[in-house]
Tab-separated table of C-alpha atoms in Angstrom:
chain	number	residue	atom	x	y	z
A	1	MET	CA	22.099	15.194	-46.187
A	2	GLY	CA	20.138	14.876	-49.456
A	3	LEU	CA	17.215	17.078	-50.486
A	4	ALA	CA	14.639	14.539	-49.288
A	5	GLY	CA	16.352	14.287	-45.899
A	6	ALA	CA	16.482	18.063	-45.550
A	7	VAL	CA	12.758	18.384	-46.304
A	8	LEU	CA	11.910	15.658	-43.770
A	9	ALA	CA	14.057	17.280	-41.098
A	10	ALA	CA	12.417	20.651	-41.703
A	11	ALA	CA	8.970	19.079	-41.451
A	12	VAL	CA	9.870	17.419	-38.149
A	13	THR	CA	11.255	20.709	-36.816
A	14	ILE	CA	8.056	22.575	-37.735
A	15	ALA	CA	5.879	19.888	-36.147
A	16	VAL	CA	7.866	19.970	-32.915
A	17	SER	CA	7.984	23.767	-32.711
A	18	THR	CA	4.212	24.122	-33.239
A	19	ALA	CA	3.199	21.366	-30.815
A	20	GLY	CA	1.408	22.728	-27.772
A	21	ARG	CA	0.521	26.069	-29.380
A	22	PRO	CA	-3.110	27.137	-28.887
A	23	GLU	CA	-5.445	26.682	-31.799
A	24	PRO	CA	-6.165	29.847	-33.790
A	25	ALA	CA	-8.985	31.867	-32.355
A	26	CYS	CA	-12.360	31.322	-33.976
A	27	ALA	CA	-13.469	34.196	-36.146
A	28	CYS	CA	-17.104	33.600	-35.147
A	29	THR	CA	-18.983	35.960	-32.845
A	30	ALA	CA	-21.154	33.487	-30.896
A	31	GLU	CA	-22.171	34.952	-27.551
A	32	PRO	CA	-22.109	33.027	-24.258
A	33	ASP	CA	-25.209	31.091	-23.257
A	34	LEU	CA	-26.925	33.025	-20.466
A	35	ARG	CA	-30.235	31.200	-20.444
A	36	ARG	CA	-29.067	27.914	-18.960
A	37	PRO	CA	-27.187	29.374	-15.951
A	38	ALA	CA	-29.974	31.907	-15.339
A	39	GLU	CA	-32.731	29.308	-15.368
A	40	GLU	CA	-30.642	26.955	-13.196
A	41	ALA	CA	-30.094	29.795	-10.712
A	42	ALA	CA	-33.835	30.520	-10.715
A	43	ALA	CA	-34.536	26.843	-9.992
A	44	ARG	CA	-32.072	26.871	-7.056
A	45	PHE	CA	-33.674	30.038	-5.709
A	46	GLU	CA	-37.135	28.528	-6.157
A	47	ALA	CA	-36.135	25.455	-4.153
A	48	LEU	CA	-35.019	27.683	-1.267
A	49	VAL	CA	-38.264	29.661	-1.447
A	50	ARG	CA	-40.401	26.528	-1.446
A	51	ARG	CA	-38.556	25.289	1.650
A	52	SER	CA	-39.051	28.705	3.279
A	53	ASP	CA	-35.263	28.851	3.685
A	54	VAL	CA	-35.045	32.603	4.091
A	55	SER	CA	-31.364	32.537	5.112
A	56	GLY	CA	-30.366	30.485	2.070
A	57	ALA	CA	-32.406	32.688	-0.263
A	58	TRP	CA	-30.869	35.804	1.307
A	59	VAL	CA	-27.387	34.584	0.324
A	60	MET	CA	-28.470	34.461	-3.339
A	61	LEU	CA	-29.808	38.023	-3.418
A	62	THR	CA	-28.111	40.820	-5.333
A	63	ASP	CA	-26.449	43.622	-3.379
A	64	GLY	CA	-29.214	45.965	-4.518
A	65	ALA	CA	-31.938	43.671	-3.189
A	66	ARG	CA	-30.177	43.279	0.162
A	67	SER	CA	-29.863	47.046	0.482
A	68	ARG	CA	-33.576	47.380	-0.227
A	69	TYR	CA	-34.650	44.789	2.366
A	70	VAL	CA	-31.955	45.785	4.917
A	71	ASP	CA	-31.917	42.396	6.648
A	72	VAL	CA	-33.390	38.879	6.583
A	73	ALA	CA	-36.429	39.981	8.556
A	74	GLY	CA	-37.196	42.662	5.973
A	75	PHE	CA	-36.957	40.060	3.194
A	76	GLN	CA	-39.235	37.507	4.887
A	77	PRO	CA	-42.589	39.000	3.669
A	78	VAL	CA	-41.319	39.036	0.077
A	79	LEU	CA	-40.210	35.396	0.370
A	80	ASP	CA	-43.651	34.432	1.700
A	81	ARG	CA	-45.482	36.183	-1.170
A	82	LEU	CA	-43.148	34.681	-3.747
A	83	GLY	CA	-43.701	31.228	-2.265
A	84	ARG	CA	-47.455	31.551	-2.689
A	85	THR	CA	-47.022	32.675	-6.308
A	86	LEU	CA	-44.643	29.829	-7.175
A	87	ARG	CA	-47.090	27.261	-5.833
A	88	GLU	CA	-49.505	28.406	-8.578
A	89	ALA	CA	-46.907	28.141	-11.380
A	90	ASP	CA	-46.241	24.648	-12.652
A	91	ALA	CA	-44.423	24.628	-15.979
A	92	GLY	CA	-40.761	25.543	-15.446
A	93	TRP	CA	-38.694	28.687	-15.964
A	94	LEU	CA	-38.607	30.777	-19.129
A	95	THR	CA	-35.983	33.345	-20.089
A	96	LEU	CA	-37.703	36.508	-21.294
A	97	ASP	CA	-34.721	38.734	-22.049
A	98	ASP	CA	-30.948	38.418	-21.803
A	99	ARG	CA	-28.093	40.784	-22.630
A	100	VAL	CA	-24.426	39.761	-22.518
A	101	ARG	CA	-22.119	42.122	-20.635
A	102	TYR	CA	-18.398	41.548	-20.304
A	103	ASP	CA	-17.494	44.362	-17.903
A	104	ARG	CA	-20.009	43.311	-15.221
A	105	PRO	CA	-22.537	40.504	-14.584
A	106	SER	CA	-25.026	40.061	-17.405
A	107	GLU	CA	-28.705	40.761	-16.692
A	108	VAL	CA	-31.280	38.065	-17.483
A	109	VAL	CA	-35.022	38.303	-16.825
A	110	VAL	CA	-36.782	34.982	-16.198
A	111	VAL	CA	-40.347	34.089	-15.252
A	112	ARG	CA	-42.006	30.917	-14.029
A	113	ARG	CA	-44.244	29.371	-16.703
A	114	SER	CA	-47.782	28.412	-15.778
A	115	THR	CA	-50.409	26.434	-17.675
A	116	GLY	CA	-54.063	27.398	-17.534
A	117	PRO	CA	-55.572	30.873	-17.807
A	118	PRO	CA	-52.787	33.424	-18.408
A	119	ARG	CA	-52.141	35.588	-15.374
A	120	PRO	CA	-49.378	37.947	-14.292
A	121	LEU	CA	-46.435	36.000	-12.919
A	122	TRP	CA	-43.502	37.013	-10.756
A	123	PRO	CA	-40.379	37.833	-12.828
A	124	LEU	CA	-36.871	37.512	-11.433
A	125	LEU	CA	-33.756	39.413	-12.459
A	126	ILE	CA	-30.726	37.106	-12.518
A	127	LEU	CA	-27.195	38.531	-12.565
A	128	VAL	CA	-24.909	36.075	-14.376
A	129	PRO	CA	-21.134	36.639	-14.028
A	130	LEU	CA	-19.469	35.086	-17.075
A	131	GLY	CA	-17.101	32.256	-16.208
A	132	HIS	CA	-18.333	31.943	-12.624
A	133	ALA	CA	-21.040	29.291	-12.700
A	134	GLY	CA	-22.880	29.030	-9.415
A	135	ASP	CA	-22.226	32.668	-8.443
A	136	GLU	CA	-25.449	33.998	-9.990
A	137	ARG	CA	-27.444	36.472	-7.909
A	138	VAL	CA	-31.207	37.121	-7.848
A	139	ASP	CA	-33.358	40.219	-7.448
A	140	PRO	CA	-36.939	39.025	-6.819
A	141	GLU	CA	-38.581	42.433	-7.277
A	142	VAL	CA	-37.958	44.070	-10.646
A	143	PRO	CA	-39.409	47.616	-10.863
A	144	PRO	CA	-42.877	47.427	-12.484
A	145	LEU	CA	-43.923	48.756	-15.881
A	146	ARG	CA	-47.591	49.577	-16.540
A	147	LEU	CA	-49.063	47.545	-19.397
A	148	THR	CA	-52.533	46.911	-20.810
A	149	ALA	CA	-53.330	44.364	-23.515
A	150	ARG	CA	-56.460	43.686	-25.557
A	151	GLN	CA	-57.372	41.508	-28.506
A	152	ASP	CA	-57.279	43.274	-31.882
A	153	GLY	CA	-58.490	40.783	-34.485
A	154	ASP	CA	-55.719	38.225	-34.909
A	155	ALA	CA	-53.311	40.494	-33.049
A	156	VAL	CA	-52.890	42.021	-29.593
A	157	ARG	CA	-52.796	45.765	-29.042
A	158	VAL	CA	-50.577	46.773	-26.128
A	159	GLU	CA	-50.311	50.119	-24.393
A	160	VAL	CA	-47.391	51.074	-22.176
A	161	PRO	CA	-48.297	54.395	-20.544
A	162	GLY	CA	-45.244	56.088	-19.139
A	163	GLY	CA	-42.956	53.665	-20.962
A	164	ASP	CA	-40.709	53.919	-24.010
A	165	LEU	CA	-41.585	51.404	-26.723
A	166	ARG	CA	-38.202	51.969	-28.393
A	167	LEU	CA	-36.567	50.444	-25.317
A	168	THR	CA	-39.153	47.711	-24.795
A	169	SER	CA	-39.318	44.095	-25.959
A	170	PHE	CA	-42.289	41.724	-25.681
A	171	VAL	CA	-42.926	38.023	-25.053
A	172	LEU	CA	-46.308	36.298	-25.424
A	173	ILE	CA	-47.368	33.258	-23.370
A	174	ASP	CA	-50.613	31.354	-23.982
A	175	GLU	CA	-52.687	29.174	-21.645
A	176	ALA	CA	-50.702	26.079	-22.676
A	177	GLY	CA	-47.499	27.744	-21.470
A	178	GLN	CA	-46.180	28.197	-25.024
A	179	ASP	CA	-44.222	31.382	-25.717
A	180	ALA	CA	-43.667	33.485	-28.822
A	181	SER	CA	-41.661	36.560	-29.771
A	182	PRO	CA	-44.097	38.790	-31.668
A	183	ARG	CA	-43.686	41.034	-34.652
A	184	ARG	CA	-44.550	44.645	-33.922
A	185	GLN	CA	-46.428	47.376	-35.731
A	186	HIS	CA	-46.237	50.842	-34.230
A	187	VAL	CA	-49.690	52.426	-33.872
A	188	THR	CA	-49.212	55.632	-31.924
A	189	GLU	CA	-47.251	56.953	-28.974
A	190	GLY	CA	-47.179	54.281	-26.277
A	191	VAL	CA	-49.159	51.773	-28.377
A	192	ASP	CA	-47.978	48.826	-30.520
A	193	ARG	CA	-49.842	46.050	-32.337
A	194	LEU	CA	-48.329	42.562	-31.857
A	195	THR	CA	-48.673	39.654	-34.285
A	196	TRP	CA	-47.085	36.215	-34.371
A	197	SER	CA	-46.521	33.462	-36.905
A	198	ARG	CA	-47.914	30.397	-35.117
A	199	PRO	CA	-51.261	29.909	-33.371
A	200	LEU	CA	-51.434	30.449	-29.633
A	201	ARG	CA	-54.115	28.791	-27.518
A	202	GLY	CA	-56.716	30.861	-25.726
A	203	PRO	CA	-56.041	34.218	-24.060
A	204	VAL	CA	-52.507	35.542	-24.171
A	205	LEU	CA	-50.291	36.937	-21.432
A	206	VAL	CA	-48.114	39.783	-22.723
A	207	ILE	CA	-44.892	40.523	-20.861
A	208	ALA	CA	-42.952	43.716	-21.588
A	209	ILE	CA	-39.313	44.302	-20.653
A	210	GLU	CA	-38.074	47.874	-20.802
A	211	ARG	CA	-34.317	48.456	-20.587
A	212	ARG	CA	-33.286	52.007	-19.746
A	213	GLY	CA	-29.867	53.254	-18.776
A	214	THR	CA	-31.186	53.498	-15.231
A	215	GLY	CA	-32.255	49.855	-15.140
A	216	LEU	CA	-35.003	47.398	-16.003
A	217	ARG	CA	-38.771	47.565	-15.686
A	218	VAL	CA	-41.097	44.620	-16.346
A	219	GLY	CA	-44.854	44.684	-16.879
A	220	SER	CA	-47.506	42.134	-17.841
A	221	GLY	CA	-51.126	42.052	-18.899
A	222	ALA	CA	-53.492	39.316	-20.109
A	223	THR	CA	-56.037	39.592	-22.890
A	224	PRO	CA	-59.554	38.765	-21.669
A	225	ARG	CA	-61.068	35.393	-22.485
A	226	ALA	CA	-63.476	35.553	-25.411
């Protein structure tokens, strides 16, 4: 066999031996999308709540929520209150905070958007197990965090008594249902000043999400109408 034939044979051998091998792993560090499955799970849970399907909604609850309510009868009053709240919210689900976890289901906080005057809404905690679409679980009662908000010029001053601002993130929602992630200026203990880059319409609803090692707390407060 001549040199050209030997080179061709080697090339064929390499092509055959590498066929079927997995592609090299990507060196990027993109994290999984948690927002879509969380918001889809919230929509499924909402549909059950709107139908007053307490048994179906019970199946979607987290183990912690079931332990808290004990049984379906104990969950029924919560379902009824949530149903009344959802009937006042008309603009879809919004992810407020999401953190990817690989050793256990990831925690995502979502809230139902509402147009009109900003008012406290009912947040849900969604547990999203990676790679198991459709197995998301819902806790409809996240522990509350105290929060007050007031207009401060072109900014909003927020106070979180009893909270830890170092562990807290904020989302702003205006009366058109538009959301923004604010910039923060620390003022004093328990107080931050929030600013944002684009105009928001009317009063603003401020939602705070505090993540401690012991779990989540969520609070909200609306600035008064001028």
